[in-house]
Tab-separated table of C-alpha atoms in Angstrom:
chain	number	residue	atom	x	y	z
R	36	MET	CA	164.337	94.015	-70.518
R	37	ILE	CA	163.249	90.912	-72.070
R	38	LYS	CA	166.625	89.327	-71.661
R	39	LYS	CA	166.840	90.610	-68.172
R	40	THR	CA	163.340	89.041	-67.251
R	41	LEU	CA	163.831	86.071	-68.457
R	42	LEU	CA	167.356	85.645	-66.765
R	43	PHE	CA	165.893	86.272	-63.618
R	44	LEU	CA	163.334	83.429	-64.316
R	45	VAL	CA	166.161	81.081	-65.044
R	46	LEU	CA	167.981	82.117	-61.796
R	47	ALA	CA	164.989	81.802	-59.492
R	48	MET	CA	164.265	78.473	-60.939
R	49	ALA	CA	167.912	77.304	-60.410
R	50	MET	CA	167.808	78.479	-56.797
R	51	ASN	CA	170.022	75.791	-54.901
R	52	PHE	CA	171.084	77.092	-51.422
R	53	LEU	CA	172.633	74.976	-49.146
R	54	PRO	CA	170.768	74.375	-45.507
R	55	GLY	CA	170.778	77.060	-42.993
R	56	LYS	CA	172.083	80.650	-43.961
R	57	ALA	CA	173.936	81.115	-47.179
R	58	MET	CA	177.526	83.009	-47.423
R	59	ASN	CA	177.330	86.902	-47.482
R	60	VAL	CA	179.350	88.973	-49.418
R	61	VAL	CA	181.112	92.139	-48.769
R	62	PHE	CA	183.104	93.601	-51.835
R	63	PHE	CA	185.204	96.547	-50.657
R	64	LEU	CA	186.302	98.905	-53.767
R	65	VAL	CA	188.951	101.785	-53.170
R	66	ASP	CA	188.924	104.299	-55.767
R	67	ASP	CA	192.384	105.316	-57.176
R	68	MET	CA	194.379	103.103	-54.640
R	69	GLY	CA	197.683	102.095	-56.251
R	70	TYR	CA	199.154	98.811	-55.534
R	71	HIS	CA	202.046	99.785	-53.607
R	72	ASP	CA	199.666	102.004	-51.552
R	73	LEU	CA	199.420	99.570	-48.619
R	74	SER	CA	201.866	98.317	-45.846
R	75	LEU	CA	201.636	94.835	-47.147
R	76	THR	CA	202.777	95.594	-50.405
R	77	GLY	CA	205.982	97.655	-49.510
R	78	SER	CA	204.820	100.972	-48.487
R	79	GLU	CA	206.729	102.537	-45.545
R	80	PHE	CA	204.810	105.875	-45.513
R	81	TYR	CA	200.921	104.760	-45.395
R	82	GLU	CA	199.932	103.000	-42.791
R	83	THR	CA	197.200	100.258	-43.334
R	84	PRO	CA	197.205	97.678	-40.207
R	85	ARG	CA	193.496	96.979	-40.628
R	86	ILE	CA	194.182	96.053	-44.230
R	87	ASP	CA	197.257	93.859	-43.418
R	88	SER	CA	195.382	92.303	-40.863
R	89	LEU	CA	192.495	91.016	-43.484
R	90	ALA	CA	195.308	89.595	-45.830
R	91	GLY	CA	196.622	87.475	-42.640
R	92	ASP	CA	193.034	86.168	-42.622
R	93	GLY	CA	192.853	85.695	-46.532
R	94	LEU	CA	194.886	85.299	-49.390
R	95	MET	CA	196.798	88.129	-51.261
R	96	LEU	CA	197.017	88.246	-55.253
R	97	ASP	CA	200.130	89.849	-56.481
R	98	GLN	CA	199.077	89.380	-60.047
R	99	ALA	CA	195.650	90.875	-60.274
R	100	TYR	CA	194.648	93.925	-62.802
R	101	SER	CA	191.935	96.220	-63.486
R	102	ALA	CA	189.968	95.705	-66.948
R	103	PHE	CA	190.976	99.494	-67.264
R	104	PRO	CA	193.256	102.042	-66.151
R	105	ARG	CA	189.975	104.252	-65.198
R	106	CYS	CA	187.152	104.389	-63.172
R	107	VAL	CA	184.067	103.748	-65.687
R	108	PRO	CA	185.049	101.095	-67.808
R	109	SER	CA	186.720	98.949	-64.874
R	110	ARG	CA	183.808	99.800	-62.815
R	111	PHE	CA	181.821	98.443	-65.875
R	112	ALA	CA	183.701	95.203	-66.035
R	113	MET	CA	183.342	94.376	-62.226
R	114	MET	CA	179.645	94.545	-62.120
R	115	SER	CA	179.028	92.985	-65.787
R	116	GLY	CA	181.556	90.512	-66.246
R	117	VAL	CA	181.930	91.901	-69.876
R	118	HIS	CA	184.984	93.513	-71.445
R	119	PRO	CA	184.322	97.411	-71.486
R	120	SER	CA	185.739	97.129	-75.361
R	121	ARG	CA	182.837	94.488	-76.154
R	122	ALA	CA	180.224	96.946	-74.703
R	123	GLU	CA	178.895	98.644	-77.805
R	124	GLY	CA	176.897	101.596	-76.488
R	125	ASP	CA	178.058	101.276	-72.980
R	126	GLY	CA	181.330	100.366	-70.777
R	127	GLU	CA	184.266	102.284	-72.412
R	128	ASN	CA	182.284	104.162	-74.873
R	129	THR	CA	179.856	106.340	-73.171
R	130	GLY	CA	180.733	106.346	-69.357
R	131	ARG	CA	177.047	104.032	-68.627
R	132	MET	CA	176.227	100.690	-68.318
R	133	LYS	CA	172.794	100.012	-70.150
R	134	PRO	CA	169.685	98.920	-67.961
R	135	GLU	CA	169.436	95.745	-69.562
R	136	ARG	CA	172.828	94.227	-68.591
R	137	VAL	CA	172.416	91.850	-65.441
R	138	THR	CA	174.808	92.872	-62.890
R	139	LEU	CA	176.130	90.953	-60.196
R	140	ALA	CA	173.570	92.579	-57.667
R	141	GLU	CA	170.922	91.707	-59.990
R	142	ALA	CA	172.266	87.836	-60.280
R	143	LEU	CA	172.560	87.656	-56.513
R	144	LYS	CA	169.119	89.503	-55.722
R	145	ALA	CA	167.499	86.731	-57.811
R	146	HIS	CA	169.010	84.240	-55.183
R	147	GLY	CA	167.336	86.038	-52.264
R	148	TYR	CA	170.348	88.271	-51.553
R	149	ALA	CA	169.839	91.449	-50.066
R	150	THR	CA	172.047	93.973	-51.739
R	151	PHE	CA	173.453	97.275	-50.768
R	152	PHE	CA	175.585	99.848	-52.496
R	153	ALA	CA	177.191	102.657	-51.071
R	154	GLY	CA	179.804	105.127	-52.497
R	155	LYS	CA	180.974	105.855	-56.024
R	156	TRP	CA	178.897	104.277	-58.724
R	157	HIS	CA	180.066	106.162	-61.869
R	158	ILE	CA	178.440	104.031	-64.537
R	159	GLY	CA	175.284	105.667	-65.006
R	160	LYS	CA	173.760	109.308	-66.033
R	161	LYS	CA	170.449	108.536	-65.757
R	162	LYS	CA	168.277	107.236	-62.914
R	163	ASN	CA	167.531	104.107	-64.759
R	164	GLU	CA	171.075	103.299	-64.723
R	165	PHE	CA	171.774	104.068	-61.230
R	166	PRO	CA	172.437	101.448	-58.287
R	167	GLU	CA	168.639	101.035	-57.283
R	168	ALA	CA	167.882	100.039	-60.894
R	169	GLN	CA	170.877	97.736	-61.476
R	170	GLY	CA	169.867	95.307	-58.588
R	171	PHE	CA	170.615	96.842	-55.599
R	172	ASP	CA	167.645	97.378	-52.723
R	173	VAL	CA	169.331	100.560	-51.204
R	174	ASN	CA	171.594	102.882	-52.736
R	175	ILE	CA	173.732	105.665	-50.570
R	176	ALA	CA	175.325	108.225	-52.841
R	177	GLY	CA	175.863	106.366	-55.910
R	178	GLY	CA	174.919	108.429	-58.706
R	179	SER	CA	176.688	110.251	-61.972
R	180	ALA	CA	179.488	111.508	-59.786
R	181	GLY	CA	183.219	110.346	-60.208
R	182	ALA	CA	184.314	112.544	-57.261
R	183	PRO	CA	182.823	114.555	-54.419
R	184	GLY	CA	183.296	118.285	-54.301
R	185	SER	CA	184.610	117.961	-50.948
R	186	TYR	CA	185.064	115.296	-48.157
R	187	PHE	CA	183.511	117.505	-45.632
R	188	PRO	CA	179.911	118.496	-45.942
R	189	PRO	CA	178.675	120.238	-48.327
R	190	TYR	CA	179.778	117.233	-50.278
R	191	GLY	CA	178.298	117.844	-53.550
R	192	SER	CA	180.196	116.843	-56.890
R	193	ASP	CA	183.129	117.713	-58.405
R	194	LYS	CA	181.326	118.590	-61.720
R	195	PRO	CA	177.994	120.674	-62.431
R	196	GLY	CA	175.232	118.485	-63.038
R	197	LEU	CA	176.383	115.177	-61.711
R	198	THR	CA	174.812	113.304	-58.654
R	199	GLY	CA	175.790	111.178	-55.592
R	200	PRO	CA	177.251	112.381	-52.586
R	201	GLU	CA	175.133	115.384	-52.073
R	202	VAL	CA	172.356	113.400	-50.732
R	203	LEU	CA	174.628	112.818	-47.484
R	204	ASN	CA	174.459	116.661	-46.708
R	205	ASN	CA	172.191	116.202	-43.751
R	206	ASP	CA	175.194	114.355	-41.905
R	207	GLU	CA	176.755	117.785	-40.623
R	208	GLY	CA	180.277	117.746	-40.127
R	209	LYS	CA	181.301	114.175	-40.531
R	210	TYR	CA	183.986	112.993	-43.067
R	211	LEU	CA	182.671	111.289	-46.214
R	212	THR	CA	184.494	108.081	-45.797
R	213	ASP	CA	182.983	107.676	-42.173
R	214	VAL	CA	179.398	108.649	-43.223
R	215	LEU	CA	179.551	105.832	-46.089
R	216	THR	CA	181.160	103.345	-43.447
R	217	ASP	CA	178.190	104.499	-41.068
R	218	LYS	CA	175.587	103.516	-43.548
R	219	THR	CA	176.818	100.439	-44.303
R	220	LEU	CA	177.197	99.205	-40.543
R	221	GLU	CA	173.592	99.807	-40.566
R	222	PHE	CA	172.730	97.958	-43.261
R	223	ILE	CA	174.642	95.027	-42.189
R	224	ASP	CA	173.123	95.414	-38.867
R	225	GLU	CA	169.499	95.179	-40.205
R	226	HIS	CA	170.278	92.011	-42.310
R	227	GLN	CA	172.311	90.115	-40.353
R	228	GLU	CA	169.965	87.206	-40.360
R	229	GLU	CA	169.986	86.883	-43.952
R	230	PRO	CA	172.306	86.662	-46.598
R	231	PHE	CA	173.433	90.051	-48.068
R	232	PHE	CA	175.835	91.355	-50.914
R	233	VAL	CA	177.200	94.811	-50.066
R	234	TYR	CA	179.318	96.468	-52.618
R	235	PHE	CA	180.955	99.267	-50.376
R	236	SER	CA	182.700	101.651	-53.093
R	237	HIS	CA	184.789	104.282	-51.571
R	238	TYR	CA	184.911	107.950	-53.086
R	239	ALA	CA	188.494	107.820	-51.624
R	240	VAL	CA	191.144	108.019	-52.470
R	241	HIS	CA	190.153	109.863	-55.411
R	242	THR	CA	190.797	113.579	-55.772
R	243	PRO	CA	189.973	116.138	-54.149
R	244	ILE	CA	193.077	115.120	-51.854
R	245	GLN	CA	191.279	116.042	-48.474
R	246	GLY	CA	192.355	114.009	-45.336
R	247	LYS	CA	191.420	114.504	-41.676
R	248	GLN	CA	193.238	117.292	-40.290
R	249	ASP	CA	194.872	115.345	-37.162
R	250	LYS	CA	195.715	112.752	-39.487
R	251	THR	CA	197.210	114.820	-42.232
R	252	GLU	CA	199.245	116.824	-39.528
R	253	ARG	CA	200.812	113.460	-38.248
R	254	TYR	CA	201.686	112.356	-41.798
R	255	SER	CA	203.243	115.927	-42.478
R	256	GLU	CA	205.422	115.235	-39.673
R	257	LYS	CA	206.326	112.027	-41.056
R	258	VAL	CA	207.494	113.390	-44.125
R	259	GLU	CA	210.005	115.404	-42.656
R	260	THR	CA	211.563	111.943	-41.086
R	261	ILE	CA	212.252	110.300	-44.260
R	262	GLN	CA	215.177	110.524	-46.277
R	263	TYR	CA	213.993	110.176	-50.050
R	264	GLU	CA	216.187	109.224	-52.475
R	265	GLY	CA	216.782	110.946	-55.958
R	266	PRO	CA	214.251	113.547	-57.420
R	267	GLU	CA	210.616	113.878	-56.455
R	268	TYR	CA	209.728	113.882	-60.333
R	269	ASP	CA	210.602	111.800	-63.115
R	270	MET	CA	209.834	114.187	-66.185
R	271	GLY	CA	209.620	112.495	-69.633
R	272	LYS	CA	207.763	113.158	-72.617
R	273	ASP	CA	204.442	111.943	-71.405
R	274	GLY	CA	204.563	114.430	-68.426
R	275	ARG	CA	205.614	114.528	-64.683
R	276	HIS	CA	205.618	111.265	-62.387
R	277	LEU	CA	205.650	111.364	-58.761
R	278	ARG	CA	208.677	108.916	-57.216
R	279	HIS	CA	207.967	109.635	-53.481
R	280	GLN	CA	204.689	108.592	-51.277
R	281	ASN	CA	205.016	111.902	-49.742
R	282	ASN	CA	201.537	113.422	-50.153
R	283	ALA	CA	200.404	113.932	-46.152
R	284	GLY	CA	196.645	114.540	-47.088
R	285	TYR	CA	196.705	111.369	-49.291
R	286	ALA	CA	198.012	109.536	-46.586
R	287	ALA	CA	195.352	110.360	-44.126
R	288	MET	CA	192.970	109.396	-46.882
R	289	VAL	CA	194.371	106.067	-46.904
R	290	GLU	CA	194.154	105.478	-43.096
R	291	SER	CA	190.604	106.691	-43.109
R	292	VAL	CA	189.534	103.686	-45.590
R	293	ASP	CA	191.833	101.388	-43.954
R	294	GLU	CA	189.668	102.182	-40.486
R	295	SER	CA	186.631	102.066	-42.371
R	296	LEU	CA	187.425	98.213	-43.175
R	297	GLY	CA	188.441	97.627	-40.142
R	298	ARG	CA	185.072	99.051	-38.434
R	299	ILE	CA	183.225	96.442	-41.227
R	300	VAL	CA	185.245	93.476	-39.877
R	301	GLU	CA	184.435	94.304	-36.334
R	302	ARG	CA	181.102	94.786	-36.594
R	303	LEU	CA	180.863	91.139	-38.753
R	304	LYS	CA	182.942	89.825	-35.826
R	305	GLU	CA	180.692	91.285	-32.920
R	306	LEU	CA	177.799	89.739	-34.745
R	307	GLY	CA	178.937	86.622	-35.152
R	308	ILE	CA	179.558	86.114	-39.169
R	309	TYR	CA	182.680	86.850	-39.947
R	310	ASP	CA	183.248	83.646	-40.719
R	311	GLU	CA	179.837	83.427	-42.679
R	312	THR	CA	180.959	86.538	-45.029
R	313	ILE	CA	183.282	86.404	-48.120
R	314	ILE	CA	185.375	89.658	-48.299
R	315	ILE	CA	186.928	91.051	-51.287
R	316	LEU	CA	189.176	94.242	-51.184
R	317	THR	CA	190.619	95.868	-54.306
R	318	SER	CA	190.837	98.848	-56.241
R	319	ASP	CA	189.659	100.090	-59.822
R	320	HIS	CA	192.975	101.105	-61.123
R	321	GLY	CA	196.506	102.260	-60.344
R	322	GLY	CA	197.337	105.581	-57.954
R	323	LEU	CA	197.155	108.836	-59.601
R	324	SER	CA	201.166	109.085	-59.905
R	325	ASN	CA	201.181	111.058	-63.200
R	326	ALA	CA	200.342	114.033	-64.987
R	327	GLY	CA	200.424	115.041	-68.623
R	328	ILE	CA	202.480	117.902	-69.995
R	329	ASN	CA	202.356	121.110	-68.493
R	330	ASN	CA	199.787	119.812	-66.135
R	331	LYS	CA	200.029	121.387	-62.478
R	332	ARG	CA	197.786	119.010	-60.694
R	333	GLU	CA	198.683	117.665	-57.520
R	334	LEU	CA	199.747	114.072	-57.415
R	335	ALA	CA	198.828	111.643	-55.036
R	336	THR	CA	201.163	108.975	-54.773
R	337	THR	CA	203.806	106.685	-56.905
R	338	ASN	CA	203.473	103.329	-57.975
R	339	LEU	CA	207.181	102.680	-58.270
R	340	PRO	CA	209.066	100.245	-59.135
R	341	LEU	CA	205.936	99.737	-61.071
R	342	ARG	CA	205.562	102.108	-64.169
R	343	ALA	CA	203.598	104.845	-64.749
R	344	GLY	CA	199.957	104.877	-62.920
R	345	LYS	CA	196.209	106.065	-63.541
R	346	GLY	CA	195.057	106.044	-67.351
R	347	HIS	CA	198.352	104.164	-68.529
R	348	MET	CA	198.520	100.602	-69.984
R	349	TYR	CA	202.076	100.022	-68.004
R	350	GLU	CA	201.608	97.853	-64.949
R	351	GLY	CA	201.499	100.992	-62.555
R	352	GLY	CA	198.234	101.787	-64.411
R	353	ILE	CA	196.546	98.691	-64.064
R	354	ARG	CA	197.942	96.311	-61.292
R	355	VAL	CA	195.831	96.355	-58.050
R	356	PRO	CA	195.826	94.813	-54.800
R	357	VAL	CA	193.414	91.974	-54.230
R	358	ILE	CA	193.003	90.564	-50.747
R	359	VAL	CA	190.236	87.735	-50.630
R	360	ARG	CA	188.745	86.306	-47.529
R	361	TRP	CA	186.894	82.827	-47.951
R	362	PRO	CA	186.509	81.206	-45.143
R	363	GLY	CA	187.201	77.383	-45.285
R	364	HIS	CA	188.764	78.120	-48.713
R	365	ALA	CA	191.038	80.619	-49.419
R	366	GLU	CA	194.162	79.979	-47.611
R	367	GLU	CA	194.963	82.430	-44.706
R	368	GLY	CA	198.288	84.770	-45.051
R	369	LYS	CA	199.636	83.432	-47.839
R	370	THR	CA	200.353	84.890	-51.478
R	371	ALA	CA	199.074	83.794	-54.763
R	372	SER	CA	200.716	84.734	-58.079
R	373	PHE	CA	197.837	83.699	-60.826
R	374	PRO	CA	196.644	86.511	-63.018
R	375	ILE	CA	193.056	87.570	-62.831
R	376	THR	CA	191.100	90.722	-64.182
R	377	GLY	CA	188.155	92.981	-63.507
R	378	MET	CA	185.551	90.858	-65.230
R	379	ASP	CA	186.414	87.567	-63.264
R	380	TYR	CA	184.865	88.892	-59.894
R	381	TYR	CA	181.165	88.115	-61.134
R	382	PRO	CA	181.650	84.624	-61.892
R	383	THR	CA	184.111	84.298	-58.905
R	384	ILE	CA	181.517	85.144	-56.502
R	385	LEU	CA	178.718	83.101	-57.996
R	386	GLN	CA	180.956	80.080	-57.985
R	387	MET	CA	181.986	80.951	-54.522
R	388	LEU	CA	178.255	80.916	-53.479
R	389	GLU	CA	177.495	77.478	-55.363
R	390	LEU	CA	175.028	79.392	-57.541
R	391	PRO	CA	175.109	78.709	-61.192
R	392	LEU	CA	177.318	80.400	-63.651
R	393	GLN	CA	175.823	82.623	-66.325
R	394	PRO	CA	178.716	82.675	-69.445
R	395	ASP	CA	176.062	84.273	-71.860
R	396	VAL	CA	176.035	87.343	-69.144
R	397	HIS	CA	179.420	87.380	-67.674
R	398	GLU	CA	180.918	86.549	-71.264
R	399	ASP	CA	184.441	87.721	-70.528
R	400	GLY	CA	184.495	86.835	-67.169
R	401	VAL	CA	186.645	83.523	-65.724
R	402	SER	CA	186.013	82.351	-62.265
R	403	PHE	CA	189.316	82.515	-60.298
R	404	VAL	CA	187.974	79.793	-57.620
R	405	PRO	CA	190.280	77.116	-58.985
R	406	GLY	CA	193.489	79.616	-58.426
R	407	ILE	CA	192.090	80.224	-54.848
R	408	LYS	CA	191.839	76.508	-54.028
R	409	GLY	CA	195.293	75.755	-55.552
R	410	GLU	CA	195.246	74.648	-58.859
R	411	CYS	CA	198.866	74.402	-60.238
R	412	GLY	CA	199.235	76.791	-63.151
R	413	PHE	CA	195.941	78.241	-63.340
R	414	ASN	CA	195.397	81.046	-65.659
R	415	GLU	CA	199.094	80.917	-67.034
R	416	ASP	CA	198.394	80.555	-70.431
R	417	ARG	CA	195.149	82.713	-70.685
R	418	SER	CA	195.777	85.984	-72.560
R	419	PHE	CA	194.608	88.932	-70.999
R	420	PHE	CA	193.669	92.221	-73.042
R	421	TRP	CA	193.243	96.176	-72.886
R	422	TYR	CA	192.290	98.552	-75.121
R	423	SER	CA	191.960	102.669	-74.820
R	424	ASP	CA	191.617	104.926	-77.425
R	425	LYS	CA	190.794	107.590	-74.864
R	426	GLY	CA	194.503	108.401	-74.066
R	427	ARG	CA	194.845	112.111	-72.205
R	428	LEU	CA	198.015	113.317	-73.068
R	429	THR	CA	197.106	116.536	-71.298
R	430	SER	CA	195.759	115.037	-68.139
R	431	THR	CA	197.683	111.963	-66.801
R	432	GLY	CA	199.548	111.686	-70.094
R	433	ASP	CA	198.567	108.355	-71.303
R	434	ARG	CA	198.395	107.413	-74.944
R	435	ASN	CA	195.972	105.333	-76.788
R	436	ALA	CA	197.133	101.696	-76.683
R	437	ALA	CA	195.968	97.999	-77.413
R	438	VAL	CA	197.992	95.658	-74.890
R	439	ILE	CA	197.944	91.805	-74.578
R	440	ARG	CA	199.561	89.697	-71.617
R	441	ARG	CA	200.232	85.887	-72.163
R	442	GLY	CA	202.275	84.221	-69.693
R	443	ASN	CA	205.139	86.207	-68.704
R	444	TYR	CA	205.300	88.669	-71.591
R	445	LYS	CA	203.509	91.479	-72.188
R	446	LEU	CA	203.003	93.747	-75.614
R	447	LEU	CA	201.987	96.971	-76.195
R	448	GLU	CA	200.644	98.627	-79.036
R	449	PHE	CA	200.648	102.563	-79.118
R	450	PHE	CA	198.799	102.532	-82.410
R	451	SER	CA	198.227	106.176	-82.929
R	452	GLU	CA	202.289	106.243	-83.009
R	453	LYS	CA	202.751	102.878	-84.616
R	454	GLU	CA	205.165	101.730	-81.475
R	455	ILE	CA	205.410	98.331	-80.265
R	456	GLU	CA	206.809	97.568	-76.632
R	457	LEU	CA	207.654	94.069	-75.114
R	458	TYR	CA	208.360	93.198	-71.902
R	459	ASP	CA	208.828	90.115	-69.765
R	460	LEU	CA	207.200	90.635	-66.411
R	461	SER	CA	208.841	87.853	-64.636
R	462	LYS	CA	212.149	89.745	-65.041
R	463	ASP	CA	211.032	93.164	-65.595
R	464	PRO	CA	207.880	93.986	-63.744
R	465	ALA	CA	209.137	98.019	-63.864
R	466	GLU	CA	208.878	97.730	-67.794
R	467	THR	CA	212.337	99.181	-68.467
R	468	GLU	CA	213.694	97.080	-71.122
R	469	ASN	CA	211.691	96.636	-74.565
R	470	LEU	CA	212.554	93.214	-76.237
R	471	ALA	CA	210.481	93.987	-79.180
R	472	GLU	CA	213.524	93.801	-81.603
R	473	SER	CA	215.307	91.101	-79.702
R	474	LEU	CA	212.308	88.875	-79.366
R	475	PRO	CA	210.627	88.760	-82.690
R	476	ALA	CA	209.082	85.382	-82.559
R	477	ILE	CA	207.320	86.188	-79.415
R	478	ARG	CA	206.577	89.896	-80.693
R	479	GLU	CA	204.746	88.582	-83.751
R	480	SER	CA	202.593	85.756	-81.713
R	481	LEU	CA	201.581	87.964	-79.160
R	482	TYR	CA	200.977	90.777	-81.961
R	483	LYS	CA	198.916	88.271	-84.146
R	484	GLU	CA	196.895	87.323	-81.208
R	485	LEU	CA	196.122	91.047	-80.331
R	486	LEU	CA	195.008	92.037	-83.720
R	487	GLU	CA	192.619	89.138	-83.662
R	488	TRP	CA	191.340	90.033	-80.729
R	489	LYS	CA	190.781	93.790	-81.616
R	490	SER	CA	188.911	92.121	-85.057
R	491	ALA	CA	186.600	90.228	-82.630
R	492	MET	CA	186.045	93.291	-80.488
R	493	LYS	CA	185.170	95.568	-83.306
R	494	VAL	CA	187.459	98.157	-81.940
R	495	LYS	CA	188.403	101.039	-84.222
R	496	ASP	CA	191.608	102.579	-83.680
R	497	ARG	CA	191.628	106.447	-83.471
R	498	ASN	CA	194.124	109.044	-83.263
R	499	GLN	CA	195.207	110.517	-80.154
R	500	THR	CA	192.652	113.024	-78.726
R	501	THR	CA	191.937	113.921	-75.139
R	502	LYS	CA	188.085	114.876	-75.354
R	503	PHE	CA	186.447	112.424	-72.949
R	504	ASP	CA	184.961	113.142	-69.448
R	505	TYR	CA	185.712	110.173	-67.162
């Protein structure tokens, strides 16, 4: 706590707001939404006109990654600016974030921002690890729960003993996505005259797959009009992979999230602060498209042509949609192809707001403001790393892996099986042609750098296991 207190003092002394009201920030996070779960990224089934409209007002990033293909480590990275593999005692390891870590919310709060959280937190198990203890003035339904027991009241948690959505059970009859949006709009109304940071972290579109009845029925009818090609599933040694976007309930959930964003945007416009607000929309990782051997779970979506999905280190598990609206700075209606990862939001938002960076805090994050402003070659030589010794063979079929991407090449080390795969993403984004044998020089260069990174992170390769609770 001493470190956190000292940092607050430094930040407070460094306050350097421009004349007038500072920019607001809305960080809009969707749970389990795959890269291709939007109309603008190629879906012909899901309907996301409001998200598409935001992209028209902002910049789409098509090479954006989560820091991890599951919820907890990915969310940890976004709020801390720290790679989950670096975090001893939190992040990837225990499903929590230590109270002494300085979150993005705490950094902004020290600069006079009103801070608000709504939805899924999932990076803490105790009250001193929940949003209200991590820099947020207001916490709506954020606790230890990774999913609601239901999207209709009573909400509860999907697992006994976990907390979060149940605090909203007085909102009888309302769909959870709508209730969270209502609460967010109330905060914006109340704080429109001061700079605010809204972290709206939807529980949707995570399981349970429950859409509103009218929407679900409409998408069920739509499924009947689509001529899908090939089998519904691909079957492999790692389990079952859905090949079609054909889950009507999931489509209904996606549409409700789209409506939620639309309501936020409309309220900002009504209040005259849309052009004073930075909006970043993203997902925590790829969509749930895969189930492990003999797992009969309902699957939500497909990430094709990207390979695999949630839990996996292939592109379908870690590539995420990102839209950035930064009035006066981000080019509108364009797509940029520089790579970024989850740790990068923290320093990026600070730089957008012309606040001092704190590299000793967000130590693995790199601001992508230069990329937004069009810097040629931004991040093209940067190495990106992923690591998991928490593969879930029986749940989502993923294996323990360490991964590096540098430039167009991506190397995966499945260390439990001692297997190496290498792909050229510029030619093969679907990761179908393993070049590990045909490009030995590139393989050895990337593998050497990956081993050096693993040593620096002090990770310990473990045998395959499935005994993890997030």
